[in-house]
Amino acid sequence: MGSESAVEEYEVIIIGAGVTGIYQTYRAVKAGFSVKTFEAGTNVGGTWYWNRYPGARFDSESYIYGYTFSEELQQEWDWKEHYSGQPETEKYLNFVTDKFDLRRHMEFNTRIEKSEYNEEENRWTVTTEDGKTAKAQFLVASVGILSQPHMPAIEGIESFKGDYWHTSHWPKEEQDFSDKRVGVIGCGATAIQLFPEVAKTAKHLTMFQRSANWACPLRNSEISDEEQTDIKSRYPEIKAKMDKHFAAFMYEPDPRSALDVPPEEREAFWEEIWAAPGFKKWFGNFHDIFTNEEAANLMGEFAKKKIRERVNDPEVAELLCPNDHPFGTKRLPLETGYYEAYNQPNVKLKDVKSDPIEEITPTGLKTEKEEFELDVIIYATGFDAISGSLTRMDIRGKSGATIREAWAEGPRSVMGIAVPEFPNFFITNGAVFCNTPTCCALQVDFAADCMEYLREKGHKNIEATSKAEQDWVEHCAAATQGFLFEKQEVNSWFMGTNIPGKTRVFLLYAGGAPAYRESLSESAASGYDGFEIE
Ligand code: NAP
């Protein structure tokens, strides 16, 4: 960015070059804006740059996760697997960046420390970690919903003499665990992907499990040539299905209640969706597993039977059966060989709910009752999700108000995309209960169309109104009513309760992707209802 005193000026500054930031950059560049995209990593990819742990892969079908904005791209890119692994996804995101010549608008290895709006200049100024500054009329935060790692507050973490890292800071160099005693803390979707991979080579591997999760089989496979041709011929049909689905997947939820179906028929239906790949067990299930505890618990009994069939030691199997939340009320992890890993002689399951972790020692980990010698500790302890990546940044709007202060009691916004007092600032992180890239793309399009609209009309700025914000907050709360996620005892990143002190509120818009798309389009079509334009 030149010398320290030279402030670069752009029309649009984008923070983040992950799946969303790449598309946001594409849209802004295509519209002819001068653009700079700042990225903390040394390359594009975001989630798929940082989370390079073994076993990291899509849980959504590759062809619904990929971009839909370019038919040429869809026809050109061959996904190798139905659920693409991290290396292939990272390659894809690099391919897209280069195909559309976006790299020259990006600056890597540059973390934004502060973003400040100046009312007189009507400009945002961003300051990087090393003190450089740049200005723009518009600021877009494409910072992801699961990008702020959460390290637990366990005493002694830094005293550990072996290697340790959070899963989202996995080293780029290949890790050899063949002579290592490895411990994994956490068993969410991340750990459930990496655990069987590490089990393959580790000398010894211990899972320190606090709460068991409802992991379901992913059933990944390679895409054959015939399937490739078929997928490429059906992209519009796939998109049309996703557009109808409440979470933008290709599945049709069964309209019957799980409770209205005779037990044998219900069991046969669950066998069928269990045998299918991907999230069909969640999104293609009886519709009421999300809202009716009895239905979710019946599904849970079915899933427990599957766990018991796969784990040899009955005591271990019981520990792996969730007992603190109904089926599907946290993000469902998808697995490949997770349960079988516990049948290996080099693998141990330690229940740290009944015997909590007390401290990390220089040579391992101590629970109240036991001590473990370890060479490596992997923290699969999740993220300060959705709001965390924004509240932990210093973003200051009019009169110095920060997002951190504005969201002290939970996120408040208009459609998850804009906040009063923060003019010309768009959040495109897809905070919707939805296939993330799909809802991110809706936000990217809204922000890009809006910036183009303002330029075309000669308007200087746009700001969400407080009234629209209050209406949206109330609408979000109403949309969440009835969902089992909301039940008091279900704690997860969906509710913010994985982070000590964070306000308990469902952090994703639960009104469904079609309704969300409708809200965005209606606002845009009305000349940005919910916003003040100057
Ligand atoms: P997570 O689901 O929040 O899981 C964190 C785990 O760490 C939980 O098991 C939690 O236990 C445990 N934990 C935290 N602090 C602990 C402590 N002090 N002692 C013991 N255990 C502790 O995080 P994640 O697995 O990284 O997944 C986050 C999200 O990332 C997923 O839900 C998913 O949306 C996304 N993800 C996506 C993919 C994909 O699409 N392919 C893959 C991986 C992840 P408790 O449950 O007891 O709190």
PDB file of C-alpha atoms and ligand atoms in Angstrom, residues 47-48 51 53 55-60 65 84 145-146 150-154 166-167 185-193 207-213 279 324-325 330-333 352-353 357 379-383 385 436 491-494 497-498, ligand 1:
ATOM      1  CA  THR A  47     -12.492 -21.086   5.900  1.00  0.00           C
ATOM      2  CA  TRP A  48     -10.909 -23.292   3.246  1.00  0.00           C
ATOM      3  CA  ASN A  51      -9.100 -25.075   8.236  1.00  0.00           C
ATOM      4  CA  TYR A  53      -6.857 -30.197   9.164  1.00  0.00           C
ATOM      5  CA  GLY A  55     -10.408 -34.804   6.870  1.00  0.00           C
ATOM      6  CA  ALA A  56     -11.673 -31.225   6.332  1.00  0.00           C
ATOM      7  CA  ARG A  57     -14.301 -31.352   3.619  1.00  0.00           C
ATOM      8  CA  PHE A  58     -17.713 -30.066   2.577  1.00  0.00           C
ATOM      9  CA  ASP A  59     -20.736 -31.469   4.322  1.00  0.00           C
ATOM     10  CA  SER A  60     -22.857 -29.954   1.539  1.00  0.00           C
ATOM     11  CA  TYR A  65     -21.551 -25.185  -2.405  1.00  0.00           C
ATOM     12  CA  SER A  84     -15.053 -31.918  -1.804  1.00  0.00           C
ATOM     13  CA  ILE A 145     -19.541 -16.755  10.459  1.00  0.00           C
ATOM     14  CA  LEU A 146     -17.049 -19.327  11.743  1.00  0.00           C
ATOM     15  CA  HIS A 150     -12.418 -20.118  20.359  1.00  0.00           C
ATOM     16  CA  MET A 151      -9.728 -21.402  22.706  1.00  0.00           C
ATOM     17  CA  PRO A 152     -11.124 -22.676  25.998  1.00  0.00           C
ATOM     18  CA  ALA A 153     -10.132 -21.045  29.278  1.00  0.00           C
ATOM     19  CA  ILE A 154      -8.244 -24.051  30.617  1.00  0.00           C
ATOM     20  CA  HIS A 166      -6.660 -24.812  17.216  1.00  0.00           C
ATOM     21  CA  THR A 167      -8.063 -26.725  14.228  1.00  0.00           C
ATOM     22  CA  ILE A 185     -10.422 -31.595  22.888  1.00  0.00           C
ATOM     23  CA  GLY A 186     -13.921 -31.106  21.453  1.00  0.00           C
ATOM     24  CA  CYS A 187     -16.159 -33.276  19.313  1.00  0.00           C
ATOM     25  CA  GLY A 188     -18.137 -30.966  17.035  1.00  0.00           C
ATOM     26  CA  ALA A 189     -18.284 -31.227  13.236  1.00  0.00           C
ATOM     27  CA  THR A 190     -14.571 -30.379  12.984  1.00  0.00           C
ATOM     28  CA  ALA A 191     -13.269 -33.026  15.395  1.00  0.00           C
ATOM     29  CA  ILE A 192     -15.609 -35.614  13.947  1.00  0.00           C
ATOM     30  CA  GLN A 193     -13.997 -35.095  10.532  1.00  0.00           C
ATOM     31  CA  MET A 207     -10.743 -37.912  22.485  1.00  0.00           C
ATOM     32  CA  PHE A 208     -11.594 -35.685  25.441  1.00  0.00           C
ATOM     33  CA  GLN A 209     -15.364 -35.536  24.988  1.00  0.00           C
ATOM     34  CA  ARG A 210     -17.597 -33.257  27.019  1.00  0.00           C
ATOM     35  CA  SER A 211     -20.869 -33.609  25.086  1.00  0.00           C
ATOM     36  CA  ALA A 212     -21.509 -36.344  22.536  1.00  0.00           C
ATOM     37  CA  ASN A 213     -22.908 -35.255  19.178  1.00  0.00           C
ATOM     38  CA  PHE A 279     -27.627 -33.846   5.052  1.00  0.00           C
ATOM     39  CA  ASP A 324     -28.119 -33.572  26.482  1.00  0.00           C
ATOM     40  CA  HIS A 325     -29.881 -32.357  23.335  1.00  0.00           C
ATOM     41  CA  LYS A 330     -27.099 -28.486  17.033  1.00  0.00           C
ATOM     42  CA  ARG A 331     -25.377 -28.364  13.642  1.00  0.00           C
ATOM     43  CA  LEU A 332     -25.374 -32.033  12.642  1.00  0.00           C
ATOM     44  CA  PRO A 333     -21.814 -33.300  12.105  1.00  0.00           C
ATOM     45  CA  VAL A 352     -14.619 -35.073  30.508  1.00  0.00           C
ATOM     46  CA  LYS A 353     -18.196 -34.280  31.511  1.00  0.00           C
ATOM     47  CA  ILE A 357     -10.342 -31.211  32.515  1.00  0.00           C
ATOM     48  CA  TYR A 379      -8.119 -27.854  20.168  1.00  0.00           C
ATOM     49  CA  ALA A 380     -11.278 -28.582  18.159  1.00  0.00           C
ATOM     50  CA  THR A 381     -13.100 -26.194  20.444  1.00  0.00           C
ATOM     51  CA  GLY A 382     -15.067 -24.205  17.885  1.00  0.00           C
ATOM     52  CA  PHE A 383     -15.639 -20.545  17.185  1.00  0.00           C
ATOM     53  CA  ALA A 385     -19.597 -17.711  15.748  1.00  0.00           C
ATOM     54  CA  THR A 436     -23.863 -20.692   3.838  1.00  0.00           C
ATOM     55  CA  ASN A 491     -26.291 -25.021  24.043  1.00  0.00           C
ATOM     56  CA  SER A 492     -24.292 -24.487  20.883  1.00  0.00           C
ATOM     57  CA  TRP A 493     -22.683 -21.885  18.660  1.00  0.00           C
ATOM     58  CA  PHE A 494     -26.128 -21.390  17.084  1.00  0.00           C
ATOM     59  CA  THR A 497     -23.682 -20.295  24.492  1.00  0.00           C
ATOM     60  CA  ASN A 498     -20.371 -21.951  23.600  1.00  0.00           C
TER      61      ASN A 498
HETATM   62  P1  NAP B   1     -18.243 -26.813  17.830  1.00  0.00           P
HETATM   63  O1  NAP B   1     -19.299 -27.513  17.094  1.00  0.00           O
HETATM   64  O2  NAP B   1     -18.583 -25.565  18.537  1.00  0.00           O
HETATM   65  O3  NAP B   1     -17.605 -27.850  18.826  1.00  0.00           O
HETATM   66  C1  NAP B   1     -16.680 -27.466  19.798  1.00  0.00           C
HETATM   67  C2  NAP B   1     -16.409 -28.635  20.672  1.00  0.00           C
HETATM   68  O4  NAP B   1     -15.440 -28.245  21.650  1.00  0.00           O
HETATM   69  C3  NAP B   1     -17.625 -29.128  21.445  1.00  0.00           C
HETATM   70  O5  NAP B   1     -17.606 -30.521  21.470  1.00  0.00           O
HETATM   71  C4  NAP B   1     -17.415 -28.547  22.841  1.00  0.00           C
HETATM   72  O6  NAP B   1     -18.015 -29.279  23.864  1.00  0.00           O
HETATM   73  C5  NAP B   1     -15.908 -28.656  22.930  1.00  0.00           C
HETATM   74  N1  NAP B   1     -15.318 -27.812  23.949  1.00  0.00           N
HETATM   75  C6  NAP B   1     -15.228 -26.459  23.971  1.00  0.00           C
HETATM   76  N2  NAP B   1     -14.613 -26.053  25.085  1.00  0.00           N
HETATM   77  C7  NAP B   1     -14.309 -27.162  25.784  1.00  0.00           C
HETATM   78  C8  NAP B   1     -13.678 -27.407  27.031  1.00  0.00           C
HETATM   79  N3  NAP B   1     -13.253 -26.398  27.787  1.00  0.00           N
HETATM   80  N4  NAP B   1     -13.534 -28.678  27.445  1.00  0.00           N
HETATM   81  C9  NAP B   1     -13.982 -29.692  26.699  1.00  0.00           C
HETATM   82  N5  NAP B   1     -14.586 -29.540  25.512  1.00  0.00           N
HETATM   83  C10 NAP B   1     -14.755 -28.287  25.074  1.00  0.00           C
HETATM   84  O7  NAP B   1     -16.994 -26.443  16.860  1.00  0.00           O
HETATM   85  P2  NAP B   1     -16.509 -27.129  15.509  1.00  0.00           P
HETATM   86  O8  NAP B   1     -16.482 -28.599  15.630  1.00  0.00           O
HETATM   87  O9  NAP B   1     -15.262 -26.436  15.097  1.00  0.00           O
HETATM   88  O10 NAP B   1     -17.644 -26.809  14.492  1.00  0.00           O
HETATM   89  C11 NAP B   1     -18.155 -25.500  14.367  1.00  0.00           C
HETATM   90  C12 NAP B   1     -18.954 -25.411  13.099  1.00  0.00           C
HETATM   91  O11 NAP B   1     -18.069 -25.311  11.982  1.00  0.00           O
HETATM   92  C13 NAP B   1     -19.787 -26.615  12.768  1.00  0.00           C
HETATM   93  O12 NAP B   1     -20.939 -26.723  13.536  1.00  0.00           O
HETATM   94  C14 NAP B   1     -20.051 -26.387  11.308  1.00  0.00           C
HETATM   95  O13 NAP B   1     -21.067 -25.493  11.071  1.00  0.00           O
HETATM   96  C15 NAP B   1     -18.727 -25.803  10.848  1.00  0.00           C
HETATM   97  N6  NAP B   1     -17.961 -26.872  10.212  1.00  0.00           N
HETATM   98  C16 NAP B   1     -18.330 -27.145   8.929  1.00  0.00           C
HETATM   99  C17 NAP B   1     -17.722 -28.166   8.282  1.00  0.00           C
HETATM  100  C18 NAP B   1     -18.171 -28.465   6.891  1.00  0.00           C
HETATM  101  O14 NAP B   1     -19.055 -27.876   6.340  1.00  0.00           O
HETATM  102  N7  NAP B   1     -17.616 -29.384   6.267  1.00  0.00           N
HETATM  103  C19 NAP B   1     -16.737 -28.909   8.902  1.00  0.00           C
HETATM  104  C20 NAP B   1     -16.373 -28.600  10.211  1.00  0.00           C
HETATM  105  C21 NAP B   1     -17.008 -27.555  10.864  1.00  0.00           C
HETATM  106  P3  NAP B   1     -19.510 -28.918  24.379  1.00  0.00           P
HETATM  107  O15 NAP B   1     -20.417 -29.340  23.271  1.00  0.00           O
HETATM  108  O16 NAP B   1     -19.666 -29.689  25.618  1.00  0.00           O
HETATM  109  O17 NAP B   1     -19.535 -27.444  24.600  1.00  0.00           O
END
